[in-house]
């Protein structure tokens, strides 16, 4: 079993392009079923998830390839970002 706090200490790396996306800042949970739908990583330019741009990387749970001891490998061809103030976008 793994805790949410343990996930936050692991860096997210996209195996599709080798890009380091950052660290988990939050989880998207299906409250009716109790499953994790996605991990959320602050977008580029954000400082501790607070300052900077308003777009976060939303990485669906099924796109996680491997959770290692210090990294989480994901396979995301186009990094999917969600704006807090507008529609979903792709970078």
mmCIF file with all atom_site columns, C-alpha atoms in Angstrom:
data_model
loop_
_atom_site.group_PDB
_atom_site.id
_atom_site.type_symbol
_atom_site.label_atom_id
_atom_site.label_alt_id
_atom_site.label_comp_id
_atom_site.label_asym_id
_atom_site.label_entity_id
_atom_site.label_seq_id
_atom_site.pdbx_PDB_ins_code
_atom_site.Cartn_x
_atom_site.Cartn_y
_atom_site.Cartn_z
_atom_site.occupancy
_atom_site.B_iso_or_equiv
_atom_site.pdbx_formal_charge
_atom_site.auth_seq_id
_atom_site.auth_comp_id
_atom_site.auth_asym_id
_atom_site.auth_atom_id
_atom_site.pdbx_PDB_model_num
ATOM 1  C CA . UNK A 1 1  ? 0.000   0.000  0.000   1.00 0.00 ? 1  UNK A CA 1
ATOM 2  C CA . UNK A 1 2  ? 1.147   3.553  -0.695  1.00 0.00 ? 2  UNK A CA 1
ATOM 3  C CA . UNK A 1 3  ? 0.098   6.795  0.983   1.00 0.00 ? 3  UNK A CA 1
ATOM 4  C CA . UNK A 1 4  ? -0.770  10.026 -0.830  1.00 0.00 ? 4  UNK A CA 1
ATOM 5  C CA . UNK A 1 5  ? 2.067   11.717 1.055   1.00 0.00 ? 5  UNK A CA 1
ATOM 6  C CA . UNK A 1 6  ? 4.481   9.147  -0.429  1.00 0.00 ? 6  UNK A CA 1
ATOM 7  C CA . UNK A 1 7  ? 3.275   9.979  -3.949  1.00 0.00 ? 7  UNK A CA 1
ATOM 8  C CA . UNK A 1 8  ? 4.031   13.672 -3.379  1.00 0.00 ? 8  UNK A CA 1
ATOM 9  C CA . UNK A 1 9  ? 7.730   12.896 -2.846  1.00 0.00 ? 9  UNK A CA 1
ATOM 10 C CA . UNK A 1 10 ? 8.153   11.211 -6.217  1.00 0.00 ? 10 UNK A CA 1
ATOM 11 C CA . UNK A 1 11 ? 9.023   13.044 -9.409  1.00 0.00 ? 11 UNK A CA 1
ATOM 12 C CA . UNK A 1 12 ? 6.810   12.466 -12.446 1.00 0.00 ? 12 UNK A CA 1
ATOM 13 C CA . UNK A 1 13 ? 8.657   11.508 -15.658 1.00 0.00 ? 13 UNK A CA 1
ATOM 14 C CA . UNK A 1 14 ? 6.933   11.057 -19.004 1.00 0.00 ? 14 UNK A CA 1
ATOM 15 C CA . UNK A 1 15 ? 8.450   7.967  -20.675 1.00 0.00 ? 15 UNK A CA 1
ATOM 16 C CA . UNK A 1 16 ? 6.995   9.085  -24.015 1.00 0.00 ? 16 UNK A CA 1
ATOM 17 C CA . UNK A 1 17 ? 9.422   12.016 -24.314 1.00 0.00 ? 17 UNK A CA 1
ATOM 18 C CA . UNK A 1 18 ? 11.600  11.844 -21.161 1.00 0.00 ? 18 UNK A CA 1
ATOM 19 C CA . UNK A 1 19 ? 10.209  15.137 -19.879 1.00 0.00 ? 19 UNK A CA 1
ATOM 20 C CA . UNK A 1 20 ? 10.264  15.731 -16.125 1.00 0.00 ? 20 UNK A CA 1
ATOM 21 C CA . UNK A 1 21 ? 6.840   17.091 -15.257 1.00 0.00 ? 21 UNK A CA 1
ATOM 22 C CA . UNK A 1 22 ? 7.343   17.824 -11.560 1.00 0.00 ? 22 UNK A CA 1
ATOM 23 C CA . UNK A 1 23 ? 5.897   16.388 -8.376  1.00 0.00 ? 23 UNK A CA 1
ATOM 24 C CA . UNK A 1 24 ? 2.354   15.313 -7.456  1.00 0.00 ? 24 UNK A CA 1
ATOM 25 C CA . UNK A 1 25 ? 0.480   18.194 -5.851  1.00 0.00 ? 25 UNK A CA 1
ATOM 26 C CA . UNK A 1 26 ? -2.974  16.651 -5.616  1.00 0.00 ? 26 UNK A CA 1
ATOM 27 C CA . UNK A 1 27 ? -5.136  13.669 -6.516  1.00 0.00 ? 27 UNK A CA 1
ATOM 28 C CA . UNK A 1 28 ? -8.434  13.582 -8.383  1.00 0.00 ? 28 UNK A CA 1
ATOM 29 C CA . UNK A 1 29 ? -10.640 11.048 -6.584  1.00 0.00 ? 29 UNK A CA 1
ATOM 30 C CA . UNK A 1 30 ? -13.973 9.568  -7.650  1.00 0.00 ? 30 UNK A CA 1
ATOM 31 C CA . UNK A 1 31 ? -15.908 10.184 -4.451  1.00 0.00 ? 31 UNK A CA 1
ATOM 32 C CA . UNK A 1 32 ? -18.720 7.792  -5.372  1.00 0.00 ? 32 UNK A CA 1
ATOM 33 C CA . UNK A 1 33 ? -16.406 4.812  -6.006  1.00 0.00 ? 33 UNK A CA 1
ATOM 34 C CA . UNK A 1 34 ? -13.367 5.793  -3.931  1.00 0.00 ? 34 UNK A CA 1
ATOM 35 C CA . UNK A 1 35 ? -10.872 5.390  -6.785  1.00 0.00 ? 35 UNK A CA 1
ATOM 36 C CA . UNK A 1 36 ? -8.072  7.725  -7.823  1.00 0.00 ? 36 UNK A CA 1
ATOM 37 C CA . UNK A 1 37 ? -8.911  9.069  -11.295 1.00 0.00 ? 37 UNK A CA 1
ATOM 38 C CA . UNK A 1 38 ? -5.787  11.147 -11.864 1.00 0.00 ? 38 UNK A CA 1
ATOM 39 C CA . UNK A 1 39 ? -2.700  12.697 -10.352 1.00 0.00 ? 39 UNK A CA 1
ATOM 40 C CA . UNK A 1 40 ? -2.271  16.459 -10.592 1.00 0.00 ? 40 UNK A CA 1
ATOM 41 C CA . UNK A 1 41 ? 1.093   18.121 -11.149 1.00 0.00 ? 41 UNK A CA 1
ATOM 42 C CA . UNK A 1 42 ? 1.531   21.920 -11.087 1.00 0.00 ? 42 UNK A CA 1
ATOM 43 C CA . UNK A 1 43 ? 2.118   23.315 -14.562 1.00 0.00 ? 43 UNK A CA 1
ATOM 44 C CA . UNK A 1 44 ? 5.331   24.990 -15.680 1.00 0.00 ? 44 UNK A CA 1
ATOM 45 C CA . UNK A 1 45 ? 6.185   28.183 -13.878 1.00 0.00 ? 45 UNK A CA 1
ATOM 46 C CA . UNK A 1 46 ? 4.242   27.394 -10.731 1.00 0.00 ? 46 UNK A CA 1
ATOM 47 C CA . UNK A 1 47 ? 6.018   27.765 -7.423  1.00 0.00 ? 47 UNK A CA 1
ATOM 48 C CA . UNK A 1 48 ? 4.929   25.140 -4.859  1.00 0.00 ? 48 UNK A CA 1
ATOM 49 C CA . UNK A 1 49 ? 1.718   24.818 -6.863  1.00 0.00 ? 49 UNK A CA 1
ATOM 50 C CA . UNK A 1 50 ? 0.642   28.344 -5.948  1.00 0.00 ? 50 UNK A CA 1
ATOM 51 C CA . UNK A 1 51 ? 2.233   31.121 -7.968  1.00 0.00 ? 51 UNK A CA 1
ATOM 52 C CA . UNK A 1 52 ? 2.575   31.379 -11.717 1.00 0.00 ? 52 UNK A CA 1
ATOM 53 C CA . UNK A 1 53 ? 0.417   29.965 -14.496 1.00 0.00 ? 53 UNK A CA 1
ATOM 54 C CA . UNK A 1 54 ? -3.010  28.554 -13.839 1.00 0.00 ? 54 UNK A CA 1
ATOM 55 C CA . UNK A 1 55 ? -2.674  25.265 -15.757 1.00 0.00 ? 55 UNK A CA 1
ATOM 56 C CA . UNK A 1 56 ? -1.931  21.950 -14.104 1.00 0.00 ? 56 UNK A CA 1
ATOM 57 C CA . UNK A 1 57 ? -0.988  18.619 -15.656 1.00 0.00 ? 57 UNK A CA 1
ATOM 58 C CA . UNK A 1 58 ? -3.861  16.175 -15.159 1.00 0.00 ? 58 UNK A CA 1
ATOM 59 C CA . UNK A 1 59 ? -2.489  12.658 -15.630 1.00 0.00 ? 59 UNK A CA 1
ATOM 60 C CA . UNK A 1 60 ? -5.091  9.863  -15.703 1.00 0.00 ? 60 UNK A CA 1
ATOM 61 C CA . UNK A 1 61 ? -4.306  7.009  -13.319 1.00 0.00 ? 61 UNK A CA 1
ATOM 62 C CA . UNK A 1 62 ? -4.333  4.481  -16.170 1.00 0.00 ? 62 UNK A CA 1
ATOM 63 C CA . UNK A 1 63 ? -1.428  6.382  -17.805 1.00 0.00 ? 63 UNK A CA 1
ATOM 64 C CA . UNK A 1 64 ? 0.859   5.516  -14.881 1.00 0.00 ? 64 UNK A CA 1
ATOM 65 C CA . UNK A 1 65 ? 3.360   2.909  -16.099 1.00 0.00 ? 65 UNK A CA 1
ATOM 66 C CA . UNK A 1 66 ? 5.299   2.348  -12.869 1.00 0.00 ? 66 UNK A CA 1
ATOM 67 C CA . UNK A 1 67 ? 5.491   3.795  -9.373  1.00 0.00 ? 67 UNK A CA 1
ATOM 68 C CA . UNK A 1 68 ? 9.104   3.491  -8.275  1.00 0.00 ? 68 UNK A CA 1
ATOM 69 C CA . UNK A 1 69 ? 10.841  4.391  -5.027  1.00 0.00 ? 69 UNK A CA 1
ATOM 70 C CA . UNK A 1 70 ? 11.675  7.924  -6.199  1.00 0.00 ? 70 UNK A CA 1
ATOM 71 C CA . UNK A 1 71 ? 9.866   8.471  -9.524  1.00 0.00 ? 71 UNK A CA 1
ATOM 72 C CA . UNK A 1 72 ? 6.499   7.823  -11.105 1.00 0.00 ? 72 UNK A CA 1
ATOM 73 C CA . UNK A 1 73 ? 6.718   6.905  -14.779 1.00 0.00 ? 73 UNK A CA 1
ATOM 74 C CA . UNK A 1 74 ? 3.787   7.967  -16.941 1.00 0.00 ? 74 UNK A CA 1
ATOM 75 C CA . UNK A 1 75 ? 3.081   7.529  -20.644 1.00 0.00 ? 75 UNK A CA 1
ATOM 76 C CA . UNK A 1 76 ? 1.346   10.614 -21.972 1.00 0.00 ? 76 UNK A CA 1
ATOM 77 C CA . UNK A 1 77 ? 1.877   11.405 -25.700 1.00 0.00 ? 77 UNK A CA 1
ATOM 78 C CA . UNK A 1 78 ? 0.565   14.982 -25.388 1.00 0.00 ? 78 UNK A CA 1
ATOM 79 C CA . UNK A 1 79 ? 0.690   16.357 -21.886 1.00 0.00 ? 79 UNK A CA 1
ATOM 80 C CA . UNK A 1 80 ? -2.907  17.069 -20.899 1.00 0.00 ? 80 UNK A CA 1
ATOM 81 C CA . UNK A 1 81 ? -3.332  20.217 -18.870 1.00 0.00 ? 81 UNK A CA 1
ATOM 82 C CA . UNK A 1 82 ? -6.428  21.634 -17.258 1.00 0.00 ? 82 UNK A CA 1
ATOM 83 C CA . UNK A 1 83 ? -6.902  25.329 -16.699 1.00 0.00 ? 83 UNK A CA 1
ATOM 84 C CA . UNK A 1 84 ? -8.672  26.327 -13.523 1.00 0.00 ? 84 UNK A CA 1
ATOM 85 C CA . UNK A 1 85 ? -10.396 29.136 -15.444 1.00 0.00 ? 85 UNK A CA 1
ATOM 86 C CA . UNK A 1 86 ? -10.926 27.749 -18.940 1.00 0.00 ? 86 UNK A CA 1
ATOM 87 C CA . UNK A 1 87 ? -11.384 24.603 -21.014 1.00 0.00 ? 87 UNK A CA 1
ATOM 88 C CA . UNK A 1 88 ? -8.936  21.693 -21.142 1.00 0.00 ? 88 UNK A CA 1
ATOM 89 C CA . UNK A 1 89 ? -5.902  22.159 -23.380 1.00 0.00 ? 89 UNK A CA 1
ATOM 90 C CA . UNK A 1 90 ? -3.014  20.134 -24.733 1.00 0.00 ? 90 UNK A CA 1
ATOM 91 C CA . UNK A 1 91 ? 0.556   21.379 -24.755 1.00 0.00 ? 91 UNK A CA 1
#
